[in-house]
mmCIF file of C-alpha atoms in Angstrom:
data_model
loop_
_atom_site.group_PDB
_atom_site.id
_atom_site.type_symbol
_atom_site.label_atom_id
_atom_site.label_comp_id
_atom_site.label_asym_id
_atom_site.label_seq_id
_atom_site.Cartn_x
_atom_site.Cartn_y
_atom_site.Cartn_z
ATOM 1 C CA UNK A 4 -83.870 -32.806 -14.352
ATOM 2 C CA UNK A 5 -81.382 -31.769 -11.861
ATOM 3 C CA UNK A 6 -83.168 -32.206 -8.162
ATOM 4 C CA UNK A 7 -80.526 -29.565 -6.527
ATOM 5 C CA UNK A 8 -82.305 -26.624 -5.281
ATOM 6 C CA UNK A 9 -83.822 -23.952 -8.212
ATOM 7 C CA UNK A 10 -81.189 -20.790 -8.200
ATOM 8 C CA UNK A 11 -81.680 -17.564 -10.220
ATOM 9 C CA UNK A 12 -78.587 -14.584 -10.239
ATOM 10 C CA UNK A 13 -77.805 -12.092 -12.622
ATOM 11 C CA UNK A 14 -75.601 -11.451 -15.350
ATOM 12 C CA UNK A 15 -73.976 -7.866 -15.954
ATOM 13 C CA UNK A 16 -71.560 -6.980 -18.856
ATOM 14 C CA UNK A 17 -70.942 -3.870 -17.109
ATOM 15 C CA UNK A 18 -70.428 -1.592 -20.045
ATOM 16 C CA UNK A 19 -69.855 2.081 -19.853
ATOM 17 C CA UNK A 20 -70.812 4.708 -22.542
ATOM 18 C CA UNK A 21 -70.655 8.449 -22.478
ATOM 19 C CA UNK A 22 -74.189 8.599 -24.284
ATOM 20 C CA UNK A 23 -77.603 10.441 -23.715
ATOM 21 C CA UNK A 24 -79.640 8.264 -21.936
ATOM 22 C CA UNK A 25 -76.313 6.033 -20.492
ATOM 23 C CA UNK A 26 -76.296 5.853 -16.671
ATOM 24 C CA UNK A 27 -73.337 3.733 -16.731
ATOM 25 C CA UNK A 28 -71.235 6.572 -18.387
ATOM 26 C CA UNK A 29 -67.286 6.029 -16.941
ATOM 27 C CA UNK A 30 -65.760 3.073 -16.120
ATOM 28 C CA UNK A 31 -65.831 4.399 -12.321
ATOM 29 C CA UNK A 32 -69.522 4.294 -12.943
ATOM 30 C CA UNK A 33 -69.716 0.407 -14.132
ATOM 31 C CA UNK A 34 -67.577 -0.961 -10.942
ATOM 32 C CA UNK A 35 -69.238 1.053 -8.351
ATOM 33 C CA UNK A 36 -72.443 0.420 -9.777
ATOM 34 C CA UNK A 37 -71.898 -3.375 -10.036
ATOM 35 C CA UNK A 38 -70.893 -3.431 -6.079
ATOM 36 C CA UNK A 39 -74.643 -1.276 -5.182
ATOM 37 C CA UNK A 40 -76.679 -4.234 -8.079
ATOM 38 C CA UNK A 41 -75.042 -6.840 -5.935
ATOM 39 C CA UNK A 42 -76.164 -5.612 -2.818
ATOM 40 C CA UNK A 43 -79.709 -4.972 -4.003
ATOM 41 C CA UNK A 44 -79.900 -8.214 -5.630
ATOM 42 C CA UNK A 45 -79.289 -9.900 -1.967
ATOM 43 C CA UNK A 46 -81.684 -7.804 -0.317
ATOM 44 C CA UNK A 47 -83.986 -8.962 -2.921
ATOM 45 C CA UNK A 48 -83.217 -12.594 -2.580
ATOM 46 C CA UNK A 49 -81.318 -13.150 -5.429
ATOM 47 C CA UNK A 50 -78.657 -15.853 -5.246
ATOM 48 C CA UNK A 51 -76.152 -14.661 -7.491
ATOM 49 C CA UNK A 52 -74.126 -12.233 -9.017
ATOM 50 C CA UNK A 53 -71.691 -12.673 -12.034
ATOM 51 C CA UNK A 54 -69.984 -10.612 -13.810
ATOM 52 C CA UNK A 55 -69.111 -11.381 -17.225
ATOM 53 C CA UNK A 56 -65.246 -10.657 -18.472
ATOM 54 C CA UNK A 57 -64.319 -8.996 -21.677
ATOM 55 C CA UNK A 58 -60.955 -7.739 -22.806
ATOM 56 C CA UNK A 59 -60.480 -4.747 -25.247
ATOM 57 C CA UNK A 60 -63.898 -3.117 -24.724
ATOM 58 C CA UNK A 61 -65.495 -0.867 -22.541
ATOM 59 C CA UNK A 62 -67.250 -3.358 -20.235
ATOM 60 C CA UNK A 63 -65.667 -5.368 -17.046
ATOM 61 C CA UNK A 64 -62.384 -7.175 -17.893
ATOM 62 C CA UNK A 65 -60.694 -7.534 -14.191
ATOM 63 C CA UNK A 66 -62.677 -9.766 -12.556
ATOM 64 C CA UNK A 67 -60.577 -10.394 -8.600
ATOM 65 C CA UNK A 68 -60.803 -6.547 -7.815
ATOM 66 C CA UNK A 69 -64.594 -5.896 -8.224
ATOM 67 C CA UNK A 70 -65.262 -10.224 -6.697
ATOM 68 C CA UNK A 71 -63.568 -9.280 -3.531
ATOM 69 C CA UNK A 72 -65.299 -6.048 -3.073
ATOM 70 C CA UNK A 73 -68.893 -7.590 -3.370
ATOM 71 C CA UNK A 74 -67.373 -10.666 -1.038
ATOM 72 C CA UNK A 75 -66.881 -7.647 1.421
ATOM 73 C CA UNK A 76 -70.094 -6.115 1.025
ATOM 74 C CA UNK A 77 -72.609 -8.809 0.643
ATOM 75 C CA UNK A 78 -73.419 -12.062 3.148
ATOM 76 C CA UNK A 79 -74.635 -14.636 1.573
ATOM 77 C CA UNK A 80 -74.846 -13.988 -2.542
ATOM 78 C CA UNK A 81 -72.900 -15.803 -4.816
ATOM 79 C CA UNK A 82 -70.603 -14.582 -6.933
ATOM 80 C CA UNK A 83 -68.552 -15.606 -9.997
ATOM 81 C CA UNK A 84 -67.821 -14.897 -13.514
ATOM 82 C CA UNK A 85 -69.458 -15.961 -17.095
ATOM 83 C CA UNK A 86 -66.846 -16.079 -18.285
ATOM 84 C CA UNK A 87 -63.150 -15.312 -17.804
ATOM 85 C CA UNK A 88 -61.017 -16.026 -20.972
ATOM 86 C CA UNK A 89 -58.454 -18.982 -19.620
ATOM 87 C CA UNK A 90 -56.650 -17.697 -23.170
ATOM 88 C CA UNK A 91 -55.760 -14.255 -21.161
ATOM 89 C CA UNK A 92 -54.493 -15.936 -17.908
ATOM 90 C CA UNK A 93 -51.975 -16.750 -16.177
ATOM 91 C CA UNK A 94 -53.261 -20.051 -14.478
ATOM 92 C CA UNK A 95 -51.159 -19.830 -11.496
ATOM 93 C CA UNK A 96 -51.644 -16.265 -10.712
ATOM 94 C CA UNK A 97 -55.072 -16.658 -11.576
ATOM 95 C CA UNK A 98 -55.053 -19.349 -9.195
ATOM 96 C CA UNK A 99 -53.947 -17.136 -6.151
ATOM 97 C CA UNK A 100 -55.916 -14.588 -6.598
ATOM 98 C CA UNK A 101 -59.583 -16.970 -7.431
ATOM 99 C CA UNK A 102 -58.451 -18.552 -4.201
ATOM 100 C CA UNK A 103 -57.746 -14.939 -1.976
ATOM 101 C CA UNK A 104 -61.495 -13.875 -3.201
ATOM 102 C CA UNK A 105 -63.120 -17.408 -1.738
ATOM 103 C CA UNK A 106 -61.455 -17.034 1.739
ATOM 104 C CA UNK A 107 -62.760 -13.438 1.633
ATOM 105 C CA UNK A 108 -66.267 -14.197 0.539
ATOM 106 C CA UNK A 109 -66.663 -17.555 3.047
ATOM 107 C CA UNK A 110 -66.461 -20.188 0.413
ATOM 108 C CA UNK A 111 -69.256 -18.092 -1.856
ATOM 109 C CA UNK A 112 -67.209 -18.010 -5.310
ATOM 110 C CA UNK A 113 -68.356 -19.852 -8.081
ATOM 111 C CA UNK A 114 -65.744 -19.160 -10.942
ATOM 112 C CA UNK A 115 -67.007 -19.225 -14.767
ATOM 113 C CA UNK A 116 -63.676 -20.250 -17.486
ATOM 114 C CA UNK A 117 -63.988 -21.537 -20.460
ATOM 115 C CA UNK A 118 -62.179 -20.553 -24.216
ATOM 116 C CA UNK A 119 -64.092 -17.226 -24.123
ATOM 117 C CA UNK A 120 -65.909 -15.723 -26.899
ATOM 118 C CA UNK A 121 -64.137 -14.597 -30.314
ATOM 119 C CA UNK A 122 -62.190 -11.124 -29.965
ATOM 120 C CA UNK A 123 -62.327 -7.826 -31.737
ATOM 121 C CA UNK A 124 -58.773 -7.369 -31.684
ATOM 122 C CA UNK A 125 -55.864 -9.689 -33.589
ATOM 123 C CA UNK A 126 -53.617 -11.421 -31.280
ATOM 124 C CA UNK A 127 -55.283 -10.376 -28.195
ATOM 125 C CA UNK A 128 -53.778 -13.210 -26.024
ATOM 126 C CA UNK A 129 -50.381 -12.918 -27.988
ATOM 127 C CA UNK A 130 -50.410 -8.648 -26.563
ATOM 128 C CA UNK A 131 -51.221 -10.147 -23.029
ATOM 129 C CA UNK A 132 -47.843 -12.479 -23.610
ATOM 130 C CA UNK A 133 -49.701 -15.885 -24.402
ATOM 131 C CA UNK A 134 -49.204 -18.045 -27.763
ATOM 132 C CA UNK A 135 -49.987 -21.709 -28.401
ATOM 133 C CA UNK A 136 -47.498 -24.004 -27.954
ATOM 134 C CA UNK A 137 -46.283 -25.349 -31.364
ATOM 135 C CA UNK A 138 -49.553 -27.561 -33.009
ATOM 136 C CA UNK A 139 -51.849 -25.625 -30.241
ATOM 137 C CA UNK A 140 -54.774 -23.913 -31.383
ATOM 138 C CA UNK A 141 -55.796 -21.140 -28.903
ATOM 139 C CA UNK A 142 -58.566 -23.380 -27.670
ATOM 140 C CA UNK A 143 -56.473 -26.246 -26.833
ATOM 141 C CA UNK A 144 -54.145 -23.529 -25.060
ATOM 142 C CA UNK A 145 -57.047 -22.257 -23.046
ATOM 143 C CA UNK A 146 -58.013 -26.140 -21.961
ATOM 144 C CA UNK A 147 -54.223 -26.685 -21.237
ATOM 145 C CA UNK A 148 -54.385 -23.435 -18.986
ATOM 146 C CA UNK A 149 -57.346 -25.072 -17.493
ATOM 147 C CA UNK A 150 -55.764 -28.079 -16.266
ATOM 148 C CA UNK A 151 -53.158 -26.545 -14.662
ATOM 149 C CA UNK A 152 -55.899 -23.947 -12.852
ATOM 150 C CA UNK A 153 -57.522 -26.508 -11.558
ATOM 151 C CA UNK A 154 -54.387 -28.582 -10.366
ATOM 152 C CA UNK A 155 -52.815 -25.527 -8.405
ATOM 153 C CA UNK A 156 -56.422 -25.206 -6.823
ATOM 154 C CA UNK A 157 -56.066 -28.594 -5.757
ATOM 155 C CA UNK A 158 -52.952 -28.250 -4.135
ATOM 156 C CA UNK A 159 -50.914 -30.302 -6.053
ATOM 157 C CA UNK A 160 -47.026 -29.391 -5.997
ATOM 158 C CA UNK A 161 -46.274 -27.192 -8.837
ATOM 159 C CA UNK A 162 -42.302 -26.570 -8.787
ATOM 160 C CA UNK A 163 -39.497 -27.744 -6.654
ATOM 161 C CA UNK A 164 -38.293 -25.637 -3.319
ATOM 162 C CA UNK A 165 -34.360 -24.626 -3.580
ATOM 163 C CA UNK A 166 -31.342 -27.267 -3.418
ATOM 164 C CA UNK A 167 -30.551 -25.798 0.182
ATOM 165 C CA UNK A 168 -32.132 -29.227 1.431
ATOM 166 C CA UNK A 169 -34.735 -27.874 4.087
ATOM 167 C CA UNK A 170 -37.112 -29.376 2.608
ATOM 168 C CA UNK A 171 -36.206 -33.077 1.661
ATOM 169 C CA UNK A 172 -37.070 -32.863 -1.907
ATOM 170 C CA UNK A 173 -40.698 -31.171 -1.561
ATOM 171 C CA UNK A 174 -42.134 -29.626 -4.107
ATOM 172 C CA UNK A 175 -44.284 -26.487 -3.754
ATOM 173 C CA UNK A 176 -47.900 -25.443 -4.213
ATOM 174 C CA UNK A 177 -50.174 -22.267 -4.661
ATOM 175 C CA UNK A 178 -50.838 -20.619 -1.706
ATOM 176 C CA UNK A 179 -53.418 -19.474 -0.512
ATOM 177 C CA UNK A 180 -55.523 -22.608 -0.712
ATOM 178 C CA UNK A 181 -59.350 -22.126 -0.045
ATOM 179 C CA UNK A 182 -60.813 -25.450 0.431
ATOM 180 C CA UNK A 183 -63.957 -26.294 -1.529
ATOM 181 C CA UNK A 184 -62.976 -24.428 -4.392
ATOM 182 C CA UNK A 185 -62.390 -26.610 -6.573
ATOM 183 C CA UNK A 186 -66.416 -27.936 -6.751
ATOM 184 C CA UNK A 187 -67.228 -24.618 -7.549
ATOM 185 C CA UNK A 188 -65.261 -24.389 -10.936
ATOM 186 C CA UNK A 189 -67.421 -23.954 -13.504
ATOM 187 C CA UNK A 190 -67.205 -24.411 -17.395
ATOM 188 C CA UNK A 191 -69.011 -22.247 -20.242
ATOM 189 C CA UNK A 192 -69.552 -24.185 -23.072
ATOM 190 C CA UNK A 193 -71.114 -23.450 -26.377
ATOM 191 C CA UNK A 194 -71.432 -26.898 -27.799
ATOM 192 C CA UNK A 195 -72.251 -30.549 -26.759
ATOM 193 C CA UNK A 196 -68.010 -31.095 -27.009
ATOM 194 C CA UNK A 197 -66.995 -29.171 -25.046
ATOM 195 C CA UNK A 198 -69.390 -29.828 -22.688
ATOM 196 C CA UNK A 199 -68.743 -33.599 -22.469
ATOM 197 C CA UNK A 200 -65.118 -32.530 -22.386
ATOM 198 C CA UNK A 201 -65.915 -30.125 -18.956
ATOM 199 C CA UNK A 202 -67.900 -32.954 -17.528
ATOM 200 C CA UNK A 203 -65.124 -35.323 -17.918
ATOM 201 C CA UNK A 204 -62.939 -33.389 -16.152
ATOM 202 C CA UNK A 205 -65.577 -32.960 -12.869
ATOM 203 C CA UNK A 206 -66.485 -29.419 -13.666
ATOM 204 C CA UNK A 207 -69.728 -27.457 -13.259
ATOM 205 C CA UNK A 208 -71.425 -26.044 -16.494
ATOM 206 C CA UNK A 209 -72.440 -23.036 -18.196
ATOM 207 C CA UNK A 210 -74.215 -23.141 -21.006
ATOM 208 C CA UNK A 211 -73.825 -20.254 -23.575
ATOM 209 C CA UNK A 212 -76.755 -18.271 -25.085
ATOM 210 C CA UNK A 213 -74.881 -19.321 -28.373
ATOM 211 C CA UNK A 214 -74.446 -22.636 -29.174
ATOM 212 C CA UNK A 215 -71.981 -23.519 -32.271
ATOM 213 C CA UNK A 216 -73.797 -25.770 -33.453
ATOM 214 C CA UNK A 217 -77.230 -25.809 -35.278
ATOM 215 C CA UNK A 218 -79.396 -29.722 -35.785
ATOM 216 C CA UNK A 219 -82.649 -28.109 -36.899
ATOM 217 C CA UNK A 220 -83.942 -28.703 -33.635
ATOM 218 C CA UNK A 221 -85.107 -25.461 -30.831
ATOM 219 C CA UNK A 222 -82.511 -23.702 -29.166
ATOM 220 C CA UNK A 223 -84.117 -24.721 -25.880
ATOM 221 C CA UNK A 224 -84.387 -28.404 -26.811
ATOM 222 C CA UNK A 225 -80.933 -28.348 -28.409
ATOM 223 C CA UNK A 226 -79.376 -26.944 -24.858
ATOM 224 C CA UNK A 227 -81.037 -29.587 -22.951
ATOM 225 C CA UNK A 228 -79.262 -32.271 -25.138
ATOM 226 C CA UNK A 229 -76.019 -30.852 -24.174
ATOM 227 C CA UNK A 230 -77.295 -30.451 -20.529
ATOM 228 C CA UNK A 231 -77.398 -34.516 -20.796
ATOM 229 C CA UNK A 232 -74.646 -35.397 -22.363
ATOM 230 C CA UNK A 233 -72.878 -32.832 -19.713
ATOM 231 C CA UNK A 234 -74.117 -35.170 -17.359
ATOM 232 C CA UNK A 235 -73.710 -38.474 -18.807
ATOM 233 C CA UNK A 236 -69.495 -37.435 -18.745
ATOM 234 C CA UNK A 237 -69.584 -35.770 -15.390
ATOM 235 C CA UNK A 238 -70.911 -39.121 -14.221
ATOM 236 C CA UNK A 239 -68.054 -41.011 -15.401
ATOM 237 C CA UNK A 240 -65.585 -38.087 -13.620
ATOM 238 C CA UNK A 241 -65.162 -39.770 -9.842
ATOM 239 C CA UNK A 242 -65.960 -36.405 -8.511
ATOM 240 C CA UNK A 243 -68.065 -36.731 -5.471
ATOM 241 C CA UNK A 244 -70.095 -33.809 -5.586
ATOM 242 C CA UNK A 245 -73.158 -32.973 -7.223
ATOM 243 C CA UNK A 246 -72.767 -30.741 -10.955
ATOM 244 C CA UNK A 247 -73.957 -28.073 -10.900
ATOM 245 C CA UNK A 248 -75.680 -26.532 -14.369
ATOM 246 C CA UNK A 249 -76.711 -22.892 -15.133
ATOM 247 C CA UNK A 250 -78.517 -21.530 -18.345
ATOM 248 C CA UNK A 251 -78.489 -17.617 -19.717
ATOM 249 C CA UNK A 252 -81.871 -15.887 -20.603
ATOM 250 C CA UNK A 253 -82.105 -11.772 -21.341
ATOM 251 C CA UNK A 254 -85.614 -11.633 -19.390
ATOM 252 C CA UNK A 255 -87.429 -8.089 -19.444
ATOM 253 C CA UNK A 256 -90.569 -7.570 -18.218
ATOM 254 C CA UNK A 257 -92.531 -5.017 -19.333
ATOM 255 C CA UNK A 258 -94.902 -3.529 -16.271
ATOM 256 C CA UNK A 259 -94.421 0.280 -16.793
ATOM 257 C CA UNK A 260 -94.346 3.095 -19.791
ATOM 258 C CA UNK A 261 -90.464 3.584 -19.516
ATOM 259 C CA UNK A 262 -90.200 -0.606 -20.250
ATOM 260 C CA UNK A 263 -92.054 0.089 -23.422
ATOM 261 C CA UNK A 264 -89.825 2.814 -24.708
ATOM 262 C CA UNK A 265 -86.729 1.092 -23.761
ATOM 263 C CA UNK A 266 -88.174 -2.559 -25.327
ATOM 264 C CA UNK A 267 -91.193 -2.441 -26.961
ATOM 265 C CA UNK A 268 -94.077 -5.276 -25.830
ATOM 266 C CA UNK A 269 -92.297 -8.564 -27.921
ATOM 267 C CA UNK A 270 -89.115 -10.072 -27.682
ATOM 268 C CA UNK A 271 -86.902 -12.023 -30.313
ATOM 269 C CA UNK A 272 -86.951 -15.074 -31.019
ATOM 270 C CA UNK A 273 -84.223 -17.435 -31.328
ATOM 271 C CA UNK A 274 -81.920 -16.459 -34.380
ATOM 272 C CA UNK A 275 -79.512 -19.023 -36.621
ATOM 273 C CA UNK A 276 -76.282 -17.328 -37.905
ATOM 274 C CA UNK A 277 -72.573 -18.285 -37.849
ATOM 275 C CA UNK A 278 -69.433 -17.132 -35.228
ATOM 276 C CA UNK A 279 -66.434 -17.436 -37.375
ATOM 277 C CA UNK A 280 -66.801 -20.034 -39.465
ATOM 278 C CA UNK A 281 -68.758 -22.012 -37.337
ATOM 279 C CA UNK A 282 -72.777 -22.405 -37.623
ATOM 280 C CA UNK A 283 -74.450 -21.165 -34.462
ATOM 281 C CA UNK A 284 -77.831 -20.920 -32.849
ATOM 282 C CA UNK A 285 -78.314 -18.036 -30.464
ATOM 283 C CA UNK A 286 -81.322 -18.042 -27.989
ATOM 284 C CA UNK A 287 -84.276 -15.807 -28.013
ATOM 285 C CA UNK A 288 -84.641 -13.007 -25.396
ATOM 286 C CA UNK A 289 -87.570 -12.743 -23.538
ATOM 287 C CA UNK A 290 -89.680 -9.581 -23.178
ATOM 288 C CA UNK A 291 -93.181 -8.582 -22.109
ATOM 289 C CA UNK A 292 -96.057 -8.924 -19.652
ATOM 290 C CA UNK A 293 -94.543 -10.786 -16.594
ATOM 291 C CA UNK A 294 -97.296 -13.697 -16.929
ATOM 292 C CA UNK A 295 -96.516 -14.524 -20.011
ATOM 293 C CA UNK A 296 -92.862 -14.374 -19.741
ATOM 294 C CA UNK A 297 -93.392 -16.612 -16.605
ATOM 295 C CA UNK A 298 -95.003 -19.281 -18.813
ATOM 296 C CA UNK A 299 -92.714 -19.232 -21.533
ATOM 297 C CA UNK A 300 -89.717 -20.255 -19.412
ATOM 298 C CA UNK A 301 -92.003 -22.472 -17.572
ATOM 299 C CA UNK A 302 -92.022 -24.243 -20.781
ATOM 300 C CA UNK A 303 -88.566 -23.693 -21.541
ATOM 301 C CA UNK A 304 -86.832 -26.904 -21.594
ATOM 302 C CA UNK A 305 -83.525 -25.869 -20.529
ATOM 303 C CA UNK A 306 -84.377 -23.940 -18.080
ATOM 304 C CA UNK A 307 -85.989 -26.738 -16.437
ATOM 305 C CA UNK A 308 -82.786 -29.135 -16.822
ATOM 306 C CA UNK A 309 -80.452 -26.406 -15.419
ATOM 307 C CA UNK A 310 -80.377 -25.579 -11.678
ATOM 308 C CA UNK A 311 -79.632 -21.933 -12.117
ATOM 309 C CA UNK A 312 -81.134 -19.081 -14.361
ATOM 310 C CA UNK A 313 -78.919 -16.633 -14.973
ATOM 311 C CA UNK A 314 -80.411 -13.017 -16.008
ATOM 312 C CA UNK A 315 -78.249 -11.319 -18.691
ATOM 313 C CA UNK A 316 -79.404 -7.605 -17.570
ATOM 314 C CA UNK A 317 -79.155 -4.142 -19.640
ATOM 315 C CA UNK A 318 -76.319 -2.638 -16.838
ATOM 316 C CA UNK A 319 -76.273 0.567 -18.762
ATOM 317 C CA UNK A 320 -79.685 1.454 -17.628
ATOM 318 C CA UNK A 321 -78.054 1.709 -14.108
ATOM 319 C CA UNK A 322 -78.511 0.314 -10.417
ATOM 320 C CA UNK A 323 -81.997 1.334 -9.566
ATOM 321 C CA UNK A 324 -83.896 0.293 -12.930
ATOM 322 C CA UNK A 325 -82.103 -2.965 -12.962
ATOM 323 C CA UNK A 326 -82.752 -3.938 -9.472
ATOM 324 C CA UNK A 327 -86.663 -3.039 -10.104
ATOM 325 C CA UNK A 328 -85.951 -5.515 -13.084
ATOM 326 C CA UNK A 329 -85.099 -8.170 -10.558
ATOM 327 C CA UNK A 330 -87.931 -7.457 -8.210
ATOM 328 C CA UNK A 331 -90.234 -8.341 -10.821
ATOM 329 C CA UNK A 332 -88.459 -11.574 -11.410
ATOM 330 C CA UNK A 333 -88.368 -12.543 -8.044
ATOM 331 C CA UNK A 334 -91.919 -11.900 -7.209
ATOM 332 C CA UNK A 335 -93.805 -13.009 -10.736
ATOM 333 C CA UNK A 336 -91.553 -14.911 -12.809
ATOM 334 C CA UNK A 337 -89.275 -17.267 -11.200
ATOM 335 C CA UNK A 338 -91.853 -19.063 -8.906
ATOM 336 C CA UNK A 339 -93.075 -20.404 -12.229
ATOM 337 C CA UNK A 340 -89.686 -22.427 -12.851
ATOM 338 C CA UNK A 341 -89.882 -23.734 -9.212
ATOM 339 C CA UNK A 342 -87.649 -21.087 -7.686
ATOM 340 C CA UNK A 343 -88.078 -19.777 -3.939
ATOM 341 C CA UNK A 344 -85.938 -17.233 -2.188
ATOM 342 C CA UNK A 345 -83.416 -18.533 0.430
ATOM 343 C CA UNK A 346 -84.161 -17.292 4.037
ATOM 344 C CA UNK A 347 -81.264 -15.747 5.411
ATOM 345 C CA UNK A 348 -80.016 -13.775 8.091
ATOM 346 C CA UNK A 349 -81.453 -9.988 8.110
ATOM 347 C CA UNK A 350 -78.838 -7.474 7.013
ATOM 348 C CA UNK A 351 -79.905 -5.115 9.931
ATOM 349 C CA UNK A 352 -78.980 -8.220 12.283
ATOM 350 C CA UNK A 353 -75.980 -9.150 11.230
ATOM 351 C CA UNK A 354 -74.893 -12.866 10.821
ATOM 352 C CA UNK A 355 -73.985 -14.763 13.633
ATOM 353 C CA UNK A 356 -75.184 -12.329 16.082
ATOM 354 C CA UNK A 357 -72.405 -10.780 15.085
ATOM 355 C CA UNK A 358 -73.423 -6.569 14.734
ATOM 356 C CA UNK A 359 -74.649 -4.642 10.736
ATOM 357 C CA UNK A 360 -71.694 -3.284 9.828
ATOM 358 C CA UNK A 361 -71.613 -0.719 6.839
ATOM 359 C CA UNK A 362 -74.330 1.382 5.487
ATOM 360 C CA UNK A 363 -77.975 -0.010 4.247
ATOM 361 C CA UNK A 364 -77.932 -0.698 0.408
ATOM 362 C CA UNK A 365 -80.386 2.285 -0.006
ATOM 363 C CA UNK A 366 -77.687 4.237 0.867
ATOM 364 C CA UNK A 367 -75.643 3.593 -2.235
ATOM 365 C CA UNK A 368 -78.078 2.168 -4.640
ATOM 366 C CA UNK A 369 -77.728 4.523 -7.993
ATOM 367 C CA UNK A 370 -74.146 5.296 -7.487
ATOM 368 C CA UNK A 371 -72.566 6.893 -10.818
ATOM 369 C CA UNK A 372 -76.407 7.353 -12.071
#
């Protein structure tokens, strides 16, 4: 078990429906609402918020935009992605831009990549101008777009300045450069492969609520084997900072008559299936009193491994119910896996010394509802 500090942030897919009982109906309504949850979160003490990254849906697929406007309204919360699809990027670009929203937040991005998740569409990547390179399969191009990611993050020269001889024979990198970055790359993996494969090249991990792989064993206790062999690799990587690992649980507590309607008084338990032709394992989701929710992931072996809990959250239910969702985390659930909220520096205050600037989140909290 990882000794780093005990983290918990949440998870939104920000999707948008035109539905009865949708308070997330435009896409307007998803982005604005996502900057007002990350605000709340940090007043609550939360210490991140992600956003995961979907193409071809009606959810959140452009991750920079939305990252940089939470980095300008927020002091101290993390944010990041879980995941962007490295299949759909252009690893220099992507580069620039990952690096613009860490200067602007103070060093507070933590960037989720990986293969991504299968799509709905055919060809996605190939209508977004990306193929394999001949005997690629779109994984390998994903890890090849990787590498080069985290190269250009590094600073290392990328292509050669003109023949006018100014510069000697230099080659150039990505600019900006935000130092620190690259620690704070992390990798989402759905299997004990590609998690060895992430630690080997110095990365911090994500672990999926789907695994693609099944051994007969618990979900949880099947996670925490890939949690260690994450680490065994990372050892071996000659990275000198610490890994970092996170884990994904859909936790609702039930402590009001709406919670009932919405999710009944049990959750689901962990479910075997397949994602493509591959057998998976897919976690169970955890719903009811806020005691016994606390004890379960108390138990939860994963969650114990991991040094951040990551709160998949229902976004369509909108800014206010969702941030009362994370209250009751906060205060009678996470204490139980060893989590305590971060003092900071009081909004009203400033940081620094430095004057509030901007409007109190109760101001804004409910946007689009």
């Amino acid at each position: 078990m990882t000794d780093i500090r005990k983290k918990i942030a949440f998870l939104t897919f920000g999707y948008w429906q035109d539905v009865p009982g949708s308070a997330t109906r435009t896409a307007a309504d998803a982005h604005l609402q996502t900057l007002d949850l990350a605000q709340a979160a940090e007043d609550i003490g939360v210490d991140g918020a992600f956003l995961r990254v979907h193409h071809w849906a009606r959810q959140l697929a452009s991750p920079f935009p939305l990252l940089a406007a939470i980095a300008a309204r927020t002091r101290r919360i993390e944010i990041g992605t879980g995941v962007i699809n490295m299949r759909y990027e252009n690893p220099l670009y992507m580069a620039e831009e990952a690096a613009a929203v860490d200067l602007i937040s103070g060093g507070r991005l933590q960037l989720g990549i990986s293969r991504g998740a299968p799509d709905s569409v055919s060809d996605g990547p190939r209508a977004f101008g990306y193929t394999p390179a001949g005997g690629e399969s779109e994984a390998d191009m994903a890890r090849r777009k990787t590498e080069q990611f985290l190269s250009a993050i590094e600073g290392r020269p990328v292509v050669a300045y003109g023949p006018d001889g100014t510069k000697n024979g230099a080659a150039a990198a990505i600019q900006p450069q935000s130092p620190g970055l690259r620690q704070r790359i992390w990798w989402g993996s759905g299997s004990s492969a590609t998690a060895f494969w992430a630690g080997k090249l110095g990365m911090n991990l994500q672990s999926s609520t789907v695994l693609i792989e099944d051994s007969g064993i618990p979900f949880e206790q099947l996670q925490a084997e890939q949690i260690r062999a994450y680490r065994g690799a990372y050892a071996e990587s000659g990275q000198a900072h610490r890994p970092r690992v996170s884990v994904a649980r859909t936790v609702l507590p039930v402590t009001e008559d709406i919670d009932r309607r919405y999710f009944g008084e049990r959750g689901r338990g962990e479910q075997a299936g397949s994602l493509g032709n591959l057998r998976s394992l897919a976690g169970r989701t955890y719903v009811g009193a806020p005691e016994v929710i606390a004890a379960d992931l108390a138990r939860d072996e994963a969650v114990q491994e991991a040094d951040t809990l990551t709160l998949t959250l229902p976004s369509r239910l909108g800014v206010d119910y969702n941030a009362r969702i994370l209250q009751t985390i906060a205060a009678h659930i996470a204490p139980a896996i060893g989590w305590t909220p971060l003092p900071g520096p009081s909004r009203e205050e400033g940081v620094e010394g430095e004057p509030k600037t901007g409007a109190h989140p109760s101001a804004s909290v409910g946007r689009g509802i």
